[in-house]
XYZ file of C-alpha atoms in Angstrom:
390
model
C 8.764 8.984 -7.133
C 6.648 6.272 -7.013
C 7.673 2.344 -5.882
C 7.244 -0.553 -8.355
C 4.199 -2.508 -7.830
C 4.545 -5.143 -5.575
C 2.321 -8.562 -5.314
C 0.067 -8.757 -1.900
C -2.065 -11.157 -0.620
C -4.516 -12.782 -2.943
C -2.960 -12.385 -5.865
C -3.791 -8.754 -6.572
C -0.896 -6.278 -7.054
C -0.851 -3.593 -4.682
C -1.286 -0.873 -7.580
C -4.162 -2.744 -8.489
C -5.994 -1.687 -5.169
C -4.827 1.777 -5.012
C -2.939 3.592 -8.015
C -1.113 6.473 -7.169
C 1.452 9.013 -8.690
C 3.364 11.869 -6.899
C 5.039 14.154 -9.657
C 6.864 17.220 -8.747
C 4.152 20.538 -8.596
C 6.983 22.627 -11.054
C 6.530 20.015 -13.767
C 5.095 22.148 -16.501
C 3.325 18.282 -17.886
C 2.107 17.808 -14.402
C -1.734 16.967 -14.517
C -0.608 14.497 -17.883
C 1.990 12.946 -15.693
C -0.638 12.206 -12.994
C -2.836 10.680 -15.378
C -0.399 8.609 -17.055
C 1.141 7.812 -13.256
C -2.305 6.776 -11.999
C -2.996 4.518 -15.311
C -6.403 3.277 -17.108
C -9.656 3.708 -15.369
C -12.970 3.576 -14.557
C -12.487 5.127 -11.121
C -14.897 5.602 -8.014
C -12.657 8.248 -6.621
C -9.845 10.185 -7.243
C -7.720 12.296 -4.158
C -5.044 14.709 -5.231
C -2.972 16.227 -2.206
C -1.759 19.269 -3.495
C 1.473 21.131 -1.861
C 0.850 24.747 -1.479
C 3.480 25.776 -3.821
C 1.234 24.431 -6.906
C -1.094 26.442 -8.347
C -4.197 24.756 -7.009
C -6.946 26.341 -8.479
C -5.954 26.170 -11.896
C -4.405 22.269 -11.240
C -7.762 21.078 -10.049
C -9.717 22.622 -12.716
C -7.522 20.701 -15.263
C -7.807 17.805 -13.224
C -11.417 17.492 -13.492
C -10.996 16.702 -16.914
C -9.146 14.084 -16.748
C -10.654 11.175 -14.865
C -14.476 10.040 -16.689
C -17.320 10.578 -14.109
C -15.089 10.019 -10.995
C -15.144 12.445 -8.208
C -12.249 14.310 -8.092
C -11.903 15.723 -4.291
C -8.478 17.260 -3.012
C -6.770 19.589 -0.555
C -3.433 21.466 0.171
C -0.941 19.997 3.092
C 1.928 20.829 4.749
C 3.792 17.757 2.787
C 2.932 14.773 0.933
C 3.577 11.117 1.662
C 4.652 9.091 -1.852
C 4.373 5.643 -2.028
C 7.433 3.994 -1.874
C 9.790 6.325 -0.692
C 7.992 8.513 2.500
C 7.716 11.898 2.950
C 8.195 14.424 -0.480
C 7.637 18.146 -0.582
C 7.050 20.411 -3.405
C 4.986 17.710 -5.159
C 1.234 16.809 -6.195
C 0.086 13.277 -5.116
C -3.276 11.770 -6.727
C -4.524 8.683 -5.285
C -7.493 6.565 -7.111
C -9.527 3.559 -6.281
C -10.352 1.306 -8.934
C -14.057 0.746 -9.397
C -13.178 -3.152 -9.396
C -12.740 -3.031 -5.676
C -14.701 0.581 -4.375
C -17.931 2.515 -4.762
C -18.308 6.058 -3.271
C -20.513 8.561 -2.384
C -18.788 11.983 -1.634
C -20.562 15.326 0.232
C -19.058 18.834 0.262
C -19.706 20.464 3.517
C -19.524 24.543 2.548
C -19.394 27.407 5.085
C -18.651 25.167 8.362
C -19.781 28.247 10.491
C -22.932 28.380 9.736
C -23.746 24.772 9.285
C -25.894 22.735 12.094
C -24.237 19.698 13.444
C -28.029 18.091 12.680
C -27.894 19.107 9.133
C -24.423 17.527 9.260
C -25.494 14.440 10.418
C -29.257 14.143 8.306
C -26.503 14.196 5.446
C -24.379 11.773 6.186
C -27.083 9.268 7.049
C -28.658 9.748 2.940
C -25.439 9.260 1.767
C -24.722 6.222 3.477
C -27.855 4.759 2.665
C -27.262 5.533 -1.284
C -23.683 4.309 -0.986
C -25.014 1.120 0.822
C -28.310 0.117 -2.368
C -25.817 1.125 -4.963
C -22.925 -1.317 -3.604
C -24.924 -4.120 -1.447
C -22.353 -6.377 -2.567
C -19.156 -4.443 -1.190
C -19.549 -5.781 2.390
C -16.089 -3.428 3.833
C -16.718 0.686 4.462
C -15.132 3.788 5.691
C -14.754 7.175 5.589
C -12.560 9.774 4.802
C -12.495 13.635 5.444
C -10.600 16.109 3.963
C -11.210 19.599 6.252
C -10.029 23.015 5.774
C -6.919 23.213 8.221
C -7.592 26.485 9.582
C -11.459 26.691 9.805
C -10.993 25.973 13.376
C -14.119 23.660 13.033
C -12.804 19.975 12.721
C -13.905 19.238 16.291
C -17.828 19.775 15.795
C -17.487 18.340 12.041
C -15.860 15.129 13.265
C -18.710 14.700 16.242
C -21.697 15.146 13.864
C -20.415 13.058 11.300
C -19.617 10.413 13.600
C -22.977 10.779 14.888
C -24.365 9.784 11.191
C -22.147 7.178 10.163
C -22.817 4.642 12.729
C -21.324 1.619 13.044
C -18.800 3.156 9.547
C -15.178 3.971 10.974
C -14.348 8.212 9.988
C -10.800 9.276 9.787
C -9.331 12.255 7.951
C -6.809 15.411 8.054
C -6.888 18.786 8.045
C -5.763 20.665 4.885
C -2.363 22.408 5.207
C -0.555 25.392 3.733
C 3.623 24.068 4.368
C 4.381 25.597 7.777
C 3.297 29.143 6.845
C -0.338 28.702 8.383
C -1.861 31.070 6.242
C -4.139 29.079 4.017
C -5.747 26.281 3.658
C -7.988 24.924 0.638
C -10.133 22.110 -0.202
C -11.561 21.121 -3.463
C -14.346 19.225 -5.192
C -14.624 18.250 -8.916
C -12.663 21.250 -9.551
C -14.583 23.702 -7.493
C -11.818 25.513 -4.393
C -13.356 26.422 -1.329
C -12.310 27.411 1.910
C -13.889 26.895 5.621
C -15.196 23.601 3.989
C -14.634 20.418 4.032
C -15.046 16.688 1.506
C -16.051 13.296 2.980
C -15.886 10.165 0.872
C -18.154 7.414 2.297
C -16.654 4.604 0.624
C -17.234 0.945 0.072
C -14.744 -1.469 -1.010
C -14.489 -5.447 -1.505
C -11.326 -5.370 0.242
C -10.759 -5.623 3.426
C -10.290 -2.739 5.838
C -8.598 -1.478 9.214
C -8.808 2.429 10.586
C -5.823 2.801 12.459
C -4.882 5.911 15.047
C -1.337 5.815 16.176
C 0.413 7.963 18.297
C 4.094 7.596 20.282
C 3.048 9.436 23.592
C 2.797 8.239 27.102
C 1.157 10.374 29.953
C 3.751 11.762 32.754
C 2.724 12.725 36.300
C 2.759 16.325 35.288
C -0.646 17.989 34.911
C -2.052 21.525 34.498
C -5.196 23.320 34.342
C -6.476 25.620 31.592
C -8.152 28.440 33.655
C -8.514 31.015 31.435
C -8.991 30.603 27.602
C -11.218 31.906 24.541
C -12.925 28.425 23.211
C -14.401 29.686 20.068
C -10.790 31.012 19.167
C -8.792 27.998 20.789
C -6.430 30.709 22.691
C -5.131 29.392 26.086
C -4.087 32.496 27.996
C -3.909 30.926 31.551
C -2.412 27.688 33.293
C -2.897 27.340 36.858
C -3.961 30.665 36.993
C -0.687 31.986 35.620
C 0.717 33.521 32.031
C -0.107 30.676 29.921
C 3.495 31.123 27.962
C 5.134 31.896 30.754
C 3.594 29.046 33.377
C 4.390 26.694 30.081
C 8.121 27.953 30.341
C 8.116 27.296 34.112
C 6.891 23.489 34.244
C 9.824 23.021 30.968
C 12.313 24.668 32.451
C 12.759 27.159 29.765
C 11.933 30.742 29.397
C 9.363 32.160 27.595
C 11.532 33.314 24.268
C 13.150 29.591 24.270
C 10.001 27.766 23.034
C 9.038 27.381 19.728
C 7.268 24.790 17.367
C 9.805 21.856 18.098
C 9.261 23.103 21.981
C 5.556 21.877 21.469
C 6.318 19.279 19.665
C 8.947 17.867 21.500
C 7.047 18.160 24.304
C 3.199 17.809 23.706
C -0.004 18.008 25.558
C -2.531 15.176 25.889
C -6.125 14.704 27.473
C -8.205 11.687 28.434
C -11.015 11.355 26.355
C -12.959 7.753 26.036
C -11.147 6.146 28.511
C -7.443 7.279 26.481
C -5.315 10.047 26.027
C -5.214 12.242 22.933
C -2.503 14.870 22.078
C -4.124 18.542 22.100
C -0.962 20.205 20.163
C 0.014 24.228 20.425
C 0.732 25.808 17.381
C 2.107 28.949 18.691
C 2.886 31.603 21.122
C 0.614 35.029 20.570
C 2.218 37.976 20.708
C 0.509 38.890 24.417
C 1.843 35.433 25.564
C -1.758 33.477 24.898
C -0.949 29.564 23.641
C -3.058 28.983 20.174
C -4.023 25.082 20.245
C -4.726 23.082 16.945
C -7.676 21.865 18.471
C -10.853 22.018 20.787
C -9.704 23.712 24.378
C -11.809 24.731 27.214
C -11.526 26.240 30.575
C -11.135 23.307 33.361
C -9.645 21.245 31.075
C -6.700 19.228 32.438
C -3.340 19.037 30.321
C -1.141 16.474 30.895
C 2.426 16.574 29.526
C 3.292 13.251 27.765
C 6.801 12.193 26.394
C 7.587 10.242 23.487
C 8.749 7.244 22.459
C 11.394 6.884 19.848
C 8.989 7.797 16.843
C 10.653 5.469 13.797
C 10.458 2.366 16.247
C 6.991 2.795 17.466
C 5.757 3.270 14.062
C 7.480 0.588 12.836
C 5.956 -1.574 15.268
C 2.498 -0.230 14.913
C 2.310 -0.808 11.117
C 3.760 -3.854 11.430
C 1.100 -5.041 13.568
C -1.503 -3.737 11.193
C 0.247 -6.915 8.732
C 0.642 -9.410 11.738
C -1.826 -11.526 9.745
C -1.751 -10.025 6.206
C 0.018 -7.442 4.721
C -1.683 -4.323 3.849
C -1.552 -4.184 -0.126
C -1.465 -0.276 0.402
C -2.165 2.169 3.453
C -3.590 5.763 3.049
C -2.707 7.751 6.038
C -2.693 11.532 7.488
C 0.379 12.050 9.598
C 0.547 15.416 11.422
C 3.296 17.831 10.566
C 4.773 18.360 14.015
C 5.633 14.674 13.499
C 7.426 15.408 10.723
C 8.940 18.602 12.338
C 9.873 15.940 15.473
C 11.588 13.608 13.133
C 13.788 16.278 10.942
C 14.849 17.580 14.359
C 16.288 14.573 15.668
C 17.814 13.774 12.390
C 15.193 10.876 11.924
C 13.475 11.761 8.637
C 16.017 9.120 6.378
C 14.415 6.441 8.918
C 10.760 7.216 8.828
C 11.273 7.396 5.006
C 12.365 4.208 4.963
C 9.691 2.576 7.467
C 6.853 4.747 5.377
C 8.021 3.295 2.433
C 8.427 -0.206 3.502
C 4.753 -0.358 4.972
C 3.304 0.732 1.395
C 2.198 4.392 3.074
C 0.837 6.899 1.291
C -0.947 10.644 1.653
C -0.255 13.930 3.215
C 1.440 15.475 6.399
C -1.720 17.588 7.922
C -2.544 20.213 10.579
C -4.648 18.194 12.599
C -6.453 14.531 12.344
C -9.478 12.804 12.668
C -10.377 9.988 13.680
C -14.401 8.556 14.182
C -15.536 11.728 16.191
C -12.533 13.256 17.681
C -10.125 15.711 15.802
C -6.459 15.416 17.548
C -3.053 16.161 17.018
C 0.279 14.880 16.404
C -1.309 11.213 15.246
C -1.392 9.658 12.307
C -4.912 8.322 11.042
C -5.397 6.273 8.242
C -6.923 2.885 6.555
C -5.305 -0.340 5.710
C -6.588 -1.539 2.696
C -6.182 -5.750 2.451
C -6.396 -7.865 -0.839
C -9.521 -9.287 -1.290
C -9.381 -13.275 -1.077
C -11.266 -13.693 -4.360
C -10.503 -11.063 -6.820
């Protein structure tokens, strides 16, 4: 499913910088055809995005295995992204990074809830300072999290790590389980957990850029959250009205009408850092409450954004990630009510073909992260350039 390698700046083949392989999860060869997909090591890291449909406890155990001494970190999604040809389902993508171009130092985060945000960040800080004696001469870092998509945690995770990695640019995606929200895994050198989460702090010779992209624009049309359960992220009243039903109102719709491409055909942003970030609803309750995919709070003002025409703007906005050089490949998290969006209006053939064109690959995620803020209906992700001397 994967594209042909294809020369990039510098000389360096784009495969060369980041191998990947996306083979089908039913395949009964499928961890030998991700090893022969992702080619001849040594590795620093390897990242397997697993769809729910694959047995992932068993598939990761295997896995670990396979690739010499490299971390092996992974998570389920709710879709995969394959190099060269966009958005798959039903499949298993692996992603490594040669050791010729990264070095990386990766932490498991167990049991979120009971976790301080000061422990959190004391951890982050050691690792960075390991990753940066053992690769002083890899000048280019990030980091990326993999988060347990339903441990409703990503927003205190992604502030304390931010916190402890400085000046080092965080983005990441919450695990996924399809569009059945029922759950969500992450792994680590063939260990499953759940309400946990994997960061990679990595360092790299090539150059980098962490991108955040998403196709809203704020309207004039604003609300107030004025009674909701925080800890729970349950809405269940705007402007001191029926949440569901005062959402129905200001659409024009009644209650029974909306569903998931209601929300995401129609999302919810706040300003934050001096710009707006989407704060997505991922469902109606059954007492007419709106559950959020991330952080809400009484006094909080929603505004209702509309979109731009989603293949276009992302078209643009990876094309002026290359408007110097092009990226030789791009690892992204793109949020599944994008997808949802694009399959609605009969635009997923489109985005395929922009994904693929751009050299994107990774996973379609319940949420996304990016340097201390966990948002919604974005897509996150890092550039990776050719390195001028190989």
């Amino acid at each position: 499913m994967d594209g042909p390698p294809s020369p990039s700046a510098g000389g360096v083949d784009s495969d060369a910088i980041l191998r990947t392989a996306c083979v089908d999860c039913d395949a009964p060869d499928l961890i030998d055809q991700l090893d022969k997909g992702l080619g001849t090591g040594p590795f620093s890291l390897v990242m397997i995005f697993c769809s729910p449909a694959a047995p992932f406890e068993r598939l990761l155990a295997e896995a670990q295995t396979r690739f010499g001494a490299a971390p092996v970190m992974a998570c389920t999604t709710a879709g995969e992204i394959a190099m060269g040809s966009g958005y798959a389902e039903d499949s298993v993508l692996a992603i490594a990074l040669p050791e010729d171009f990264f070095e990386a130092e990766v932490l498991l985060f167990g049991n979120l809830d009971e976790l301080s945000g000061d422990d959190l960040t004391q951890q982050t800080i050691r690792a960075r300072a390991a990753l940066s004696q053992r690769a002083a001469d890899m000048e280019h870092e990030f980091a990326f999290l993999m988060v347990d998509g339903l441990s409703m945690q990503e927003d205190r995770l992604a502030s304390s790590l931010a916190a402890g990695l400085g000046p080092t640019q965080l983005f990441g995606g919450s695990a996924g389980d399809g569009v059945r929200f029922e759950h969500t895994f992450v792994a680590l050198d063939g260990v499953c957990y759940e309400r946990a989460a994997v960061m990679a702090v990595v360092r790299s010779r090539c150059r980098l850029r962490v991108f955040s992209v998403n196709h809203f624009t704020p309207t004039d049309l604003r609300m107030v959250v004025t009674r909701a359960d925080p800890s729970r992220r349950l809405v269940y009243e705007i402007n001191a009205e029926p949440a569901a039903r005062e959402l129905g109102r200001l659409l024009g719709k009644d209650t029974h009408q909306i569903d998931t491409f209601t929300f995401a055909d129609n999302p919810m942003v706040v300003r934050l850092g001096g710009s707006h970030h989407v704060r997505a609803i991922k469902r109606v309750t059954d007492d007419g409450a709106l559950e959020f995919f991330s952080a809400i709070d009484e006094g909080l003002v929603l505004t209702l954004a509309e979109a731009a025409h989603i293949v276009e703007h992302l078209d643009q906005q990876l094309a002026a990630l290359a408007s110097d050089t092009p990226p030789a490949a791009i690892l992204a998290c793109d949020c599944i009510l994008r997808r949802i969006e694009a399959e609605k209006r009969q635009l997923k053939r489109p985005l395929d073909e922009v994904l693929a064109r751009h050299k994107v690959t990774g996973f379609s995620t319940y949420g996304e992260q990016i340097n201390g803020m966990h948002v919604n209906q974005t897509m996150t992700g890092v550039a990776f350039y050719a390195p001028e001397d190989p």
